[in-house]
Amino acid sequence: MSDANEPTGAVEPDAGTTGAGTAGGPAAATGAAGSAGAGAPSGATTANDPAGALDPAGSAPGRRVRVVLVDDHRMFRTGVQAEIGQTERTGVEVVGEAADVDQAVTVITATRPEVVLLDVHLPGGGGVEVLRRCSPLMADAERPVRFLALSVSDAAEDVIGVIRGGARGYVTKTITGTDLVDSIFRVQDGDAVFSPRLAGFVLDAFASTDAPPVDEDMDRLTQREREVLRLIARGYAYKEIAKQLFISVKTVESHVSAVLRKLQLSNRHELTRWATARRLV
């Protein structure tokens, strides 16, 4: 389901549609006319909201929030768009989409949304790399771009990594449409939002004086080496990793050798056990 071959650029939904739109265009244009579902009846239903009445507490009548979706799975982006992107009902206007790090930085810079829904694992460096490259936008006092991680992963290392990078919250993909809309508006207001179980990871990492705040072994690895490590641990073949990360098989082999050397491991089986013990898989 990866969008490894998706053309570079944002996806702006056509007026009155709830799909992902057409890939390959330039950075998304803004404006209510492009909002998904703008012409949909108010009683329309969604999969997770059968009553068709997404009415989160944070979404006051007439309030709007501009959002960019960043996820490398086109089907998932389409589902989120259909679930929350009916602006007249939810107040959420999806102004752009991206499937990898470079696309994400381009679209976010061009559209300047209030909130970015950011997947953690992305081709090109992951969500942490998007946060690093967008740090000036997050620091803008007048028009800050805020990030909410939305990921299938509930690994402590992933949660802590994006929060250290500047994300305002982290929710998993099991969240309902109503709760996701509420979380988006809360992040727009500057609140920190977490799925209940994940908040403990952040408290442990930032409040505890007993445990070191960073993993020294992981710090030895570059961001790209961490990506390769996770994919190797998940059982991907070198060719699959190369396709996913847009690099050559030879480059994958070089990264694997570097990871094994830095972690003082002998083979990919030891590497998998090492990654599993740290809940990186």
Backbone as a ProteinNet text record, in pm:
[ID]
protein_1_A
[PRIMARY]
MSDANEPTGAVEPDAGTTGAGTAGGPAAATGAAGSAGAGAPSGATTANDPAGALDPAGSAPGRRVRVVLVDDHRMFRTGVQAEIGQTERTGVEVVGEAADVDQAVTVITATRPEVVLLDVHLPGGGGVEVLRRCSPLMADAERPVRFLALSVSDAAEDVIGVIRGGARGYVTKTITGTDLVDSIFRVQDGDAVFSPRLAGFVLDAFASTDAPPVDEDMDRLTQREREVLRLIARGYAYKEIAKQLFISVKTVESHVSAVLRKLQLSNRHELTRWATARRLV
[TERTIARY]
82	0	86.2	222.3	307.6	294	310.9	303.4	442.9	528.9	667	678.1	583.9	591.7	502.3	444.3	353.6	431.8	383.4	455.3	469.9	576.9	601.5	497.7	452.4	361.4	245.7	171.8	56.8	-63.8	-164.1	-290.1	-397.2	-464.9	-571.5	-704.1	-796.4	-923.6	-1004.5	-1074.1	-1162.2	-1283.7	-1347.9	-1464.1	-1573	-1626.8	-1740.1	-1703.1	-1572.2	-1533.2	-1482.4	-1479.5	-1424.1	-1306.3	-1258.3	-1144.9	-1015.4	-902.6	-770.7	-736	-807.6	-779.4	-679.9	-611.6	-519.8	-378.6	-291.9	-153.5	-76.7	35.9	128.7	124.2	30.8	20.2	116	122.1	205.9	145.1	207.6	157.4	12.1	-63.4	-207.4	-248.3	-354.1	-411.6	-500.1	-524.4	-607.5	-742.2	-835.5	-965.9	-1076.3	-1191.1	-1302.6	-1356	-1335.5	-1390.9	-1332	-1210.3	-1147.3	-1171.6	-1253.8	-1274.4	-1351.4	-1307.3	-1376.7	-1512.6	-1612.8	-1745.1	-1817.3	-1772.7	-1836.7	-1981.5	-2014.3	-2151.9	-2227.3	-2169.2	-2233.5	-2345.4	-2451.4	-2559.3	-2512.8	-2571.6	-2524.8	-2547.9	-2632.7	-2659.1	-2574	-2471.4	-2387	-2320.7	-2295.8	-2235.8	-2095.3	-2016.5	-1883.2	-1870.7	-1764	-1749.8	-1745.2	-1671.4	-1656.1	-1755	-1841.1	-1935.5	-2071.6	-2134.5	-2254.3	-2366.8	-2371.2	-2479.5	-2459.8	-2337.9	-2309.6	-2303.8	-2267.7	-2272.9	-2143.2	-2034	-1907.3	-1920.2	-1917.7	-1937.7	-1846.5	-1714.8	-1621.6	-1633.9	-1599.4	-1614.4	-1532	-1414.4	-1326.7	-1369.9	-1468.3	-1507.1	-1632.1	-1613	-1725.3	-1786.2	-1915.7	-1980.8	-1904.5	-1877.6	-1808.3	-1657.5	-1604	-1459.8	-1396	-1277	-1207.2	-1062.4	-1009.7	-867.8	-817.5	-705.6	-645.7	-543.5	-553.5	-475.9	-406.5	-284.8	-212.7	-198.2	-224.6	-211.1	-78.2	3.3	130.7	134.1	124.9	125.8	161	242.1	285.4	186.9	71.4	-31	-147.5	-163.2	-268.1	-406.8	-430.4	-562.2	-594.1	-493.4	-517.9	-549.9	-475.4	-503.3	-644.8	-684.8	-819.6	-924.1	-899.5	-993.8	-1004.1	-889.4	-891.5	-963.4	-935.6	-1002.3	-1154.2	-1200.8	-1344.5	-1404.1	-1325.9	-1375.5	-1385.8	-1285.7	-1282.9	-1286.6	-1273	-1251.9	-1376.5	-1493.4	-1615.7	-1627.4	-1570.8	-1545.5	-1670.2	-1780.6	-1902.1	-1949.7	-1916	-1956.8	-1853.7	-1727.7	-1622.4	-1540.6	-1539.5	-1454.3	-1311.9	-1282.1	-1146.6	-1137.8	-1043.7	-1019.1	-883.8	-885.4	-761.2	-706	-592.5	-537.1	-421.5	-379.4	-271	-239.1	-168.7	-126.8	15.7	82.7	217.9	244.3	334.4	361.7	503.9	592.3	727.8	780	903.1	957.2	967.1	1024.8	1042.8	909.2	811.9	679.4	620.6	634.9	576	630.5	761.9	822.7	775.8	768.4	724.5	580.8	492.2	350.5	325.8	388.8	368.9	418.8	535	590.2	500.1	441.6	359.1	222.3	163.9	25.8	14.9	119.9	121.6	-7.3	-34.2	-154.9	-140.2	-252.4	-246	-197.4	-238.9	-204.3	-162.7	-60	-16.6	-39	-111.5	-122.8	-6.1	83.9	213.2	233.1	256.7	293.2	439	472.9	607.9	705.7	662.1	751	719.7	813.7	796.7	923	909.6	1029.1	1101.2	1233.9	1312.4	1359.2	1334	1385.6	1288.1	1161.2	1064.9	1008.1	908.3	843.5	938.2	1039.3	1135.7	1209.3	1239.3	1308	1216.5	1087.9	993	991.4	986.4	985.8	1113.5	1224.8	1353.3	1354.6	1309.9	1315.3	1206.3	1103.5	995.3	1006.1	1116.9	1128.9	1110.1	1155.6	1128.3	979.2	901	756.5	691.3	740.2	685.9	718	831.8	876.1	816.1	741.1	680.3	578.7	601.4	516.2	376.2	365.7	236.9	154.3	219.7	147.1	216.1	218.5	289.5	219.8	299.5	248.9	269.4	160	170.5	150.8	216.7	216.9	151.1	66.1	5.5	41.3	120	157.6	36.6	15.5	-93.6	-32.5	-15.7	62.9	2.9	33.2	-6.1	85.3	203.9	301.8	266.6	280.7	268.3	397.4	510.2	639.8	688.3	740.4	786.7	891.1	980.3	1086.2	1028.8	922.4	858.8	790.2	718.3	646.6	744.4	846.6	941.8	1018.2	1051.1	1126.4	1055.3	924.8	854	822.5	802.5	778.3	905.7	1018.9	1145.4	1163.1	1111.6	1124.2	1033.4	935.2	850.3	702.4	660.9	518.6	442.3	317.2	235.4	155.1	160	84.9	107.2	47.8	66.7	-56.9	-127	-242.6	-225.3	-283.8	-271.9	-388	-371.4	-469.6	-597.6	-607.7	-733.9	-831.1	-789.2	-871.9	-996.3	-1106.4	-1228.5	-1220.7	-1306.9	-1309.5	-1341.4	-1438.4	-1477.3	-1361.8	-1293.1	-1181.4	-1064.4	-1044.6	-935.8	-961.9	-1084	-1117.9	-1097.6	-1142.9	-1125.1	-977.2	-894.9	-751.1	-687.2	-731.1	-677.4	-704.2	-827.3	-859.6	-784	-764.6	-689	-543.6	-484.9	-347.3	-339.1	-438.4	-441.6	-437.8	-504.6	-508.3	-380.3	-287.6	-162.2	-158	-264.8	-266	-177.3	-136.4	-67.7	-169.9	-170.4	-273.2	-206.5	-247.3	-192.4	-302.1	-288.4	-369.6	-333.1	-430.8	-405.6	-282.6	-265.2	-153.7	-18.7	-14.3	112.3	163.2	74.2	116.5	221.3	210.3	307.4	448.4	464.2	597.7	663.5	584.4	638.3	674.2	586.8	615.7	742.3	757	875.8	1002.8	992.8	1111.8	1153.7	1055.7	1088.1	1082.8	1016.3	1002.4	1089.2	1128.3	1204.7	1350.8	1406.1	1548.9	1629.1	1559.3	1628.5	1679.5	1603.9	1640.8	1702.6	1802.1	1860.8	1757.4	1755.9	1653.7	1670.6	1789.3	1811.7	1875.1	1859.7	1920.6	2056.9	2164.1	2297.3	2328.7	2280.2	2303.8	2235	2108.5	2035.9	2099.7	2157.2	2219.1	2341	2396.6	2511.2	2468.7	2341.6	2291.5	2238.1	2259.2	2197.6	2048.8	1972.9	1829.9	1803.9	1881.3	1862.7	1897.2	2001.7	2037.7	1927.3	1859	1746.7	1632.1	1606.4	1500.4	1532.2	1655.3	1695.9	1687.8	1730.9	1724.4	1581.6	1486.9	1347.7	1294.7	1325.3	1273.9	1338.1	1467.3	1534.1	1470.3	1446.4	1387.9	1246.2	1178.2	1042.4	1039.5	1157.8	1165	1170.6	1188.8	1197	1326.5	1318.4	1437.9	1507.6	1635.6	1711.2	1644.3	1593.7	1528.9	1404.1	1329	1208.5	1244.8	1351.7	1396.1	1441.7	1516.7	1565.2	1449	1345.6	1228.8	1155.5	1142.7	1069	1139.1	1272.6	1349.1	1408.6	1379.4	1427.3	1580	1641.6	1787.1	1822.9	1950.5	1993.5	2012.4	2012.1	2035.9	2175.5	2271.8	2408	2413	2335	2330.5	2267	2163.2	2101.7	2205	2281.6	2384	2486.4	2522.4	2619	2561.9	2433.1	2370.1	2361.3	2326.5	2317	2453.9	2558	2693.1	2730	2692.2	2723.2	2647.5	2520.4	2439.9	2498.9	2533.5	2591.1	2721.2	2803.6	2931.9	2910.4	2822.2	2801.3	2737.3	2651.1	2583.2	2657.1	2768.7	2851.6	2770.8	2696.5	2618.8	2678.2	2643.2	2706.9	2621.9	2490.1	2405.2	2265.9	2181.2	2048.9	1959.2	1987	1907.1	1932.5	2059	2090.6	2032.9	2038.3	1983.7	1833.8	1763	1618.6	1587.5	1664.7	1643.3	1670.7	1774.8	1809.1	1696.1	1642.4	1534.5	1406.3	1378.1	1257.2	1262.9	1379.7	1394.9	1370.4	1393	1369.8	1238.1	1155.5	1021.2	1025.1	1122.6	1133.8	1061.6	1016.7	956	809.2
-120.3	0	126.5	115.6	233.1	311.6	443	531.7	562.5	462	486.1	549.2	518.9	569.1	688.1	743.9	857.3	978.6	1051.6	1168.2	1272.5	1350.1	1452.3	1562.3	1610.7	1724.2	1701.8	1805.3	1797.6	1747.9	1708.2	1666.7	1756.2	1827.6	1916.2	1859.6	1823.3	1766.8	1867.1	1816	1901.5	1937.4	2047.2	2091.8	1986.4	1957.7	1866.8	1721.4	1687.5	1548.4	1511.7	1380.9	1334.4	1242.7	1227.3	1140.3	1214.9	1145.8	1204.4	1300.6	1299.5	1392.3	1334.9	1422.8	1380.3	1413.3	1313	1334.1	1400.3	1461.1	1509.1	1658.4	1730.4	1873.7	1948.8	2080.7	2163.2	2175.4	2252.7	2267.8	2309.5	2257.6	2273.8	2418.3	2455.5	2588.1	2588.1	2706.6	2715.4	2771.6	2767.5	2827.6	2729.5	2775.2	2686.7	2619.5	2679.2	2619.4	2483.8	2458.3	2329.2	2231.2	2262.8	2175.9	2052.7	1936	1812.9	1813.6	1773	1756.2	1886.6	1995.8	2123.7	2123.6	2039.1	2035	1916.5	1843.9	1724	1762.7	1682.6	1712.2	1697.7	1774.2	1774.9	1643.1	1559.7	1431.8	1319.2	1348.8	1243.5	1166.6	1038.8	955.2	915.5	873.1	819.9	689.9	615.2	480.5	479.1	574.3	575	667.4	729.6	823.9	801	686.3	647	746.8	827	923.7	1042.6	1054.3	1164.2	1298.1	1300.2	1424.6	1451	1464.4	1499	1638.5	1647	1774.5	1784.1	1783.7	1785.3	1911.9	1900	2013.2	2132.8	2106	2216.8	2286.3	2233.2	2290.2	2375	2504.2	2594.7	2622.4	2657.6	2686.4	2792.5	2763.4	2858.3	2855.9	2781.4	2777.2	2688.4	2723	2648.1	2622.2	2511.3	2481.6	2420.6	2471.6	2423.5	2315.9	2201.5	2082.2	2025.7	1975.8	1897.2	1754.6	1655.8	1513.9	1462.1	1403.3	1345.7	1199.2	1112.5	967.4	900.1	794.5	732.4	630.5	613.8	523.2	603.9	597.7	674.9	637.6	508.6	465.3	524.7	533.4	590.4	738.8	810.1	952.2	973.5	888	898.6	877	779.2	751.6	866.2	925	1039.1	1157	1179.4	1288.4	1271.7	1149.2	1123.5	1136.8	1100.6	1099.8	1238.9	1322.9	1452.4	1571.9	1550.1	1661	1728.3	1695.6	1763.6	1893.6	1998.1	2120.2	2179.5	2178.3	2239.4	2166.9	2039.3	1961	1961	1953.3	1931.1	2056.4	2151.8	2268.4	2244.7	2122.6	2088.3	2104.6	2184.6	2203.1	2140.6	2032.4	1967	2043.2	2109.9	2195.4	2131	2012.2	1946	1810.5	1729	1595.2	1570.6	1477.6	1440.7	1296.9	1230.7	1089.5	1061.7	1162.9	1142.8	1273.8	1271.8	1387.8	1509.7	1493.1	1607.9	1669.9	1584.5	1634.9	1711.6	1653.7	1714.2	1854.3	1869.2	2000.3	2100.9	2057.5	2145.7	2192.6	2097.2	2129.7	2215	2179.7	2254.8	2398	2413.8	2547.6	2631.3	2568.4	2641.7	2679.2	2590.1	2612	2673.9	2661	2714.2	2678.6	2548.6	2509.3	2539.3	2537.2	2550.7	2421.9	2306.3	2176.6	2080.6	2000.6	1893.2	1760.4	1669.4	1532	1454.8	1408.9	1357.3	1211.6	1126.4	988.3	984.5	885.6	877.2	816.4	712.2	640.7	682.2	756.6	808.8	785.8	762.2	757.4	891	885	1007.2	1062.6	991.7	1039.5	1032.8	1003.1	988.1	1120.6	1110.6	1228.8	1323.2	1269	1353.3	1445.6	1396.6	1479.7	1591.9	1562.9	1668.4	1776.5	1735.5	1832.1	1915.8	1852.5	1925.5	2032.3	1994.7	2088	2195.2	2169.6	2267.8	2345.8	2333.9	2399.8	2551.6	2620.9	2765.8	2797.2	2710.3	2733	2711.3	2614.5	2591.3	2707.3	2772.6	2879.6	3015.4	3023.5	3150.2	3194.6	3308.2	3353.5	3392.2	3443.6	3492.2	3383.3	3297.6	3192.6	3057.7	3004.5	2878	2761.1	2673	2545.7	2441.7	2379.2	2281.2	2140.8	2044.1	1907.7	1813.5	1725.4	1618.6	1486.6	1402.9	1273.4	1180.5	1113.5	1017.8	892.7	789.9	674.7	544.4	436.1	303.3	258.1	316.3	276.2	333.3	250.1	299.2	272.6	264.9	241.3	366.9	349.1	462.7	543.9	477.7	548.8	640.5	596.6	680.1	800.2	775.8	884.4	990.6	948.3	1042.5	1116.1	1044.8	1106.6	1225.8	1210.5	1320.9	1433	1398.8	1503.5	1585	1519	1592.3	1680.4	1634	1710.3	1831.3	1839.6	1957.2	1933	1806.5	1778.2	1810.9	1855.3	1894.1	1778	1662.4	1549.1	1426	1315.8	1186.9	1102.1	1065.4	977	860.8	747.4	630.4	624.5	542.1	536.5	463.1	419.5	361.9	471.1	595.7	706.9	722.5	763.8	786.4	921.4	937.6	1063	1180.7	1164.8	1272.2	1313.1	1214.7	1245.4	1307.1	1264.3	1321.2	1468.9	1501	1641.8	1724.2	1671.6	1741.5	1762.2	1658.7	1668.7	1774.5	1782.9	1882.6	2024.1	2049.7	2183.1	2214.3	2114.4	2137.6	2170.9	2101.1	2130.8	2270.1	2306.9	2442.2	2546.2	2517.4	2608.8	2606.6	2516.1	2508.8	2403.5	2323.9	2217.4	2100.9	2019.8	1894.1	1781.1	1693.2	1589.8	1453.9	1356.6	1221.9	1118.5	1006.5	891	853	813	793.9	710.8	598.6	509.7	574.4	661.1	716.2	829.5	893.2	1005	961.3	837.6	786.3	781.7	752.2	750.1	887.3	990.2	1125.2	1165.3	1131.9	1162.1	1091.7	964.4	889.4	951.1	996.2	1046.5	1184.2	1269.2	1407.6	1439.5	1355.6	1386	1298.5	1181.8	1090.4	1132	1125	1153	1024.2	910.5	782.4	728.8	753.2	696.7	803.9	767.3	865.6	906.9	1034	1082.3	1033.2	984.7	937.2	799.5	727.3	596.8	618.1	594.6	622	536.5	411.9	326.6	383	425.5	481.6	612	687.6	815	796.5	677.2	651.7	641.3	616.8	594.5	723.3	737.4	848.6	819.6	922.3	903.2	797.6	799.3	699.8	559.3	547.1	416.3	363.2	451.8	409.1	357.3	423.4	377.1	237.1	218.4	87.6	-18.3	18.2	-73.8	-122	-30.5	-69.4	-161	-129.6	-209.9	-348.8	-355.8	-486	-568.4	-504.4	-575	-622.7	-555.5	-595.7	-701.4	-743.5	-853.5	-813.2	-686	-641.6	-690.1	-727.2	-761	-632.4	-643.2	-525.3	-451.3	-525.5	-462	-385.4	-440.4	-372.6	-244.3	-251.2	-133	-24.7	-65.8	29.5	102.1	26.9	87.7	181.8	139.9	220.5	351.8	350	468.5	543.5	497.1	562.9	565.6	455.1	444.2	313.2	293.5	170.9	57.5	-65.9	-182.5	-174.6	-127	-114.2	-17.6	90.6	186.5	123.3	41.4	-29.7	-118.7	-192	-280.5	-201.5	-84.1	0	45.3	82.9	126.4	11.1	-107.3	-223.1	-253.1	-247.6	-271.8	-169.1	-44	61.3	39.8	-1.3	-26.4	-141.5	-249.8	-365.2	-327.4	-248.1	-207.6	-118.7	-19.4	74.8	8.8	-90.2	-157.6	-282.8	-312.5	-429.5	-558	-571.7	-692.9	-765	-894.4	-976	-995.7	-1000	-1029	-969.4	-983.7	-922.4	-988.8	-1114.6	-1181.3	-1117.3	-1088	-1018.2	-877.2	-816	-681.6	-680.5	-781.4	-791	-807.2	-892.4	-911.3	-781.3	-709.9	-582.2	-481.6	-472.7	-377.8	-416.4	-546.1	-592.3	-562.6	-580.1	-554.1	-407.1	-319.3	-176.8	-130	-222.5	-195.2	-103.3	-127.2	-46.4	-108.9	-233.2	-304.7	-268.1
0	0	0	-5.1	-0.7	-128.1	-116.6	-230.7	-282.8	-289.9	-326	-463.8	-555.7	-691.5	-714.4	-610.6	-627	-672.3	-771.9	-820.1	-710.7	-719.8	-619.1	-628.5	-513.1	-511.3	-419.4	-392.7	-304.6	-379.4	-305.9	-363.1	-306.7	-390.2	-344.2	-390.4	-299.2	-339.8	-418.9	-522.8	-600.2	-517.2	-552.5	-476.1	-480.6	-363.4	-354.2	-352.3	-345.9	-344.5	-208.3	-179.3	-52.4	-73.9	-198	-225.4	-208.8	-242.9	-224.2	-334.9	-446	-554.3	-650.1	-724.9	-828.9	-788.8	-789.7	-749.8	-861	-821.6	-921	-942.1	-880.4	-900.8	-811.4	-829.1	-742.5	-605.8	-520.2	-383.7	-385.2	-286.2	-287.4	-271.4	-343.4	-326.6	-203.5	-149.7	-31.7	-68	29.8	7.5	26.8	72	101.5	-21	-137.9	-259.6	-286.1	-237.3	-260.3	-150	-53.4	60.9	20.8	73	43.4	109.2	33.7	90.5	113.2	48.3	74	32	-69.5	-114.3	-61.3	33.5	85.1	180.1	186	279.8	421.7	511.6	650.6	719.5	666.1	731.1	680.1	597.8	542.8	654.9	633.8	737.3	699.2	798.8	777	851.9	819.5	874.1	1025.4	1084.7	1229.7	1299.1	1222.4	1280.9	1216.3	1244.3	1172.5	1181.5	1283.2	1295.6	1203.2	1145.5	1055.7	1125	1252	1327.7	1401	1324.8	1385.9	1445.6	1576.7	1643	1764.2	1741.8	1853.2	1933.5	2062.4	2153	2108.8	2048.3	2009.9	1883.3	1811.7	1683.6	1699.6	1727.3	1741.9	1605.8	1601.1	1473.4	1395.4	1268.8	1183.6	1196.3	1289.9	1308.5	1202.2	1157.3	1054.1	1094.4	1046.7	1063.9	933.9	886.5	761	795	725.3	761.4	639	658.8	557.6	609.8	523.3	557.6	503.9	590.8	548.5	587.9	488.8	511.8	379.7	385.8	260.7	205.7	268.5	218	161.1	30.6	-35.4	16.8	37.8	83.9	220.9	306.1	438	426.4	343.9	326.1	272.5	179.6	124	232.8	321.3	428.9	527.7	563.5	655.5	591.3	463.7	392.2	394.7	369.3	369.3	509.6	609.8	747.3	808.1	784.1	854.1	760.9	629.1	537.4	484.5	536	493.8	574.1	519.4	595.3	658.9	587.3	642.5	768	779.6	895.6	1005.8	968.2	1067.1	1097.8	1006.6	1022.8	976.1	927.4	882.6	731.2	686.2	543	508.9	433.3	392.5	272.4	291.1	186.9	112.4	152.9	83.2	141.5	63.7	105.6	59.4	124.9	85.5	125.8	51.5	73.5	119.9	118.7	167.4	224.7	272	343.4	253.3	133.9	45.6	6	-29.3	-62.8	55.5	174.1	293.3	316.8	310.6	335.5	230.3	103.5	-4.3	16.8	46.5	61	185.1	296.1	420.8	405.5	342.1	321.6	231.7	128.3	32.5	88.5	169.8	214.5	353.2	435.2	571.4	647.4	667	740.7	889	959.5	1105.1	1169.4	1113.3	1171.9	1060.9	1089.3	999.9	1070.7	1006.1	1055	995.9	1080.8	1036.9	1075	974.5	1003.2	1049.5	1129.5	1185.7	1085.4	1013.9	922.2	779	720	585.4	503.9	374	289.9	290.9	300.4	293.8	426.7	536.3	664.6	779.4	753.8	861.7	909.3	999.6	1051.5	1123.2	1189.5	1260.9	1164.4	1044.5	945.9	896	879.8	841.9	948.4	1074.8	1184.3	1185.7	1162	1163.7	1054.9	935.5	823.1	830.7	908.4	923.4	1054.6	1124.9	1255	1247.6	1140	1134.7	1128.1	1063.3	1054.9	1191	1267.2	1401.1	1495.5	1470.1	1559	1524.3	1415.3	1374	1479.5	1540.6	1650.1	1602.7	1480.2	1431.9	1364.1	1286	1212.6	1231.2	1351.8	1373.8	1305.7	1247.2	1195	1304	1347.2	1455.1	1399	1461.7	1412.2	1513.1	1460	1538.8	1472.7	1541.3	1486	1485.1	1371.8	1356.3	1296.3	1378.5	1334.9	1385.1	1313.8	1360.2	1474.1	1482.7	1584	1721	1823.7	1960.6	2037.5	1964.7	2026.8	2097.8	2217.8	2297.6	2222.8	2149.3	2077.5	1971.1	1904.3	1802.1	1864.3	1973.1	2040.8	2088.9	2160.1	2217.6	2107.8	1999.2	1890.4	1829.1	1797.7	1732.5	1831.8	1958.8	2057.3	2077.8	2083.5	2090.7	1968	1854	1730.2	1724.1	1812.5	1815.9	1794.3	1772.2	1754.5	1882	1866.3	1980.9	2037.4	1972.7	2022.9	1938.1	1982.5	1914.6	1941.3	1835.1	1847.6	1750.7	1783.6	1697.4	1599.1	1496.2	1387.9	1426.4	1549.5	1597.2	1642.9	1639.7	1686.5	1599	1656.5	1579.3	1507.9	1407.6	1334.8	1424.3	1512.4	1603	1693.1	1751	1840.3	1763.8	1638.9	1559.9	1530.3	1493	1468.7	1595.5	1707.9	1835.1	1864.6	1838.3	1863.6	1774.4	1649.7	1557.1	1608.1	1651.5	1701.4	1830.6	1913.8	2037.7	2007.9	1911.1	1872.7	1810.7	1731.2	1676.1	1788	1898.9	2013.1	2095.9	2062	2134.8	2243.4	2256.3	2356.4	2312.6	2407.8	2380.4	2388.2	2287.9	2278.2	2258.6	2340.7	2329.2	2347.8	2278.7	2313.5	2456.7	2538.6	2683.5	2715.9	2648.8	2681.5	2650.3	2550.5	2505	2591.8	2666.1	2750.4	2852	2898.2	2995.5	2941.6	2810.7	2751.5	2762.9	2735.5	2738.5	2881.3	2976	3115.9	3161.8	3123.4	3162.5	3104.7	2978.8	2910.8	2961.2	2991.9	3024.7	3173.6	3251.3	3393.4	3481.9	3433.8	3517.1	3524.8	3642.9	3659.4	3669	3665.3	3680.9	3547.9	3441.5	3312	3222.8	3143.1	3051.3	2947.6	2907.8	2816.3	2673.9	2638	2501.3	2505	2394.5	2378.3	2311.9	2385	2332.6	2210.2	2209.3	2093	1969.4	1985.2	1872.5	1825.7	1917.3	1881.2	1791.2	1790.9	1703.2	1556.9	1534.7	1398.5	1338.1	1207.7	1136.3	1117.9	1077.1	1055.6	949.1	840.2	734.8	784.4	865.6	920.4	1011.4	1083.2	1167.7	1082.3	970.8	880.1	827.7	782.1	730.2	839.6	959.7	1073.3	1096.5	1100.2	1126.3	1016.5	892.4	781.2	778.7	808.4	818.1	929.3	1044.1	1158.2	1128.4	1038	1001.2	891.7	846.9	751.2	606.2	575.7	437.1	372.7	245.7	168.6	125.3	87.7	48.7	-67.3	-166.7	-281.6	-239.2	-143.9	-95.8	-20.9	57.8	131.2	34.7	-68.1	-167.5	-235	-269.2	-334.2	-239.5	-114.6	-16.3	13.5	18.2	57.2	-62.1	-184.4	-305.7	-311.3	-274.7	-281.6	-350.2	-381.1	-448.6	-348.9	-400.7	-316.2	-254.3	-331.2	-280.2	-162.3	-169.9	-59.5	64.2	43.4	155.6	223.1	142.5	198.3	280.1	230.5	303.1	436.9	436.3	561.7	661.7	613.4	702.4	764.2	682.5	734.7	841	816.9	914.4	1044.4	1033.9	1153.5	1234.9	1167	1236.3	1305.9	1238.1	1296.1	1418	1406.8	1516.8	1638.4	1613.5	1724.4	1770.1	1702.7	1734.6	1728	1618.2	1591.3	1471.3	1458.6	1355.4	1230.5	1245.1	1129.7	1150.2	1048.4	1055.1	1158.6	1193.1	1296.6	1433.3	1462.9	1587.9	1585.3	1468.2	1454.2	1482.2	1431.8	1454.5	1602.7	1670.9	1815	1890.5	1848.8	1913.2	1896	1776	1747.8	1820	1826.5	1893.4	2041.8	2101.2	2245.2	2277.4	2179.4	2201.2	2142.9	2102.8	2050.2	1929.1	1840.5	1719.2	1601.4	1616.1	1503.2	1491
[MASK]
+++++++++++++++++++++++++++++++++++++++++++++++++++++++++++++++++++++++++++++++++++++++++++++++++++++++++++++++++++++++++++++++++++++++++++++++++++++++++++++++++++++++++++++++++++++++++++++++++++++++++++++++++++++++++++++++++++++++++++++++++++++++++++++++++++++++++++++++++++++++++

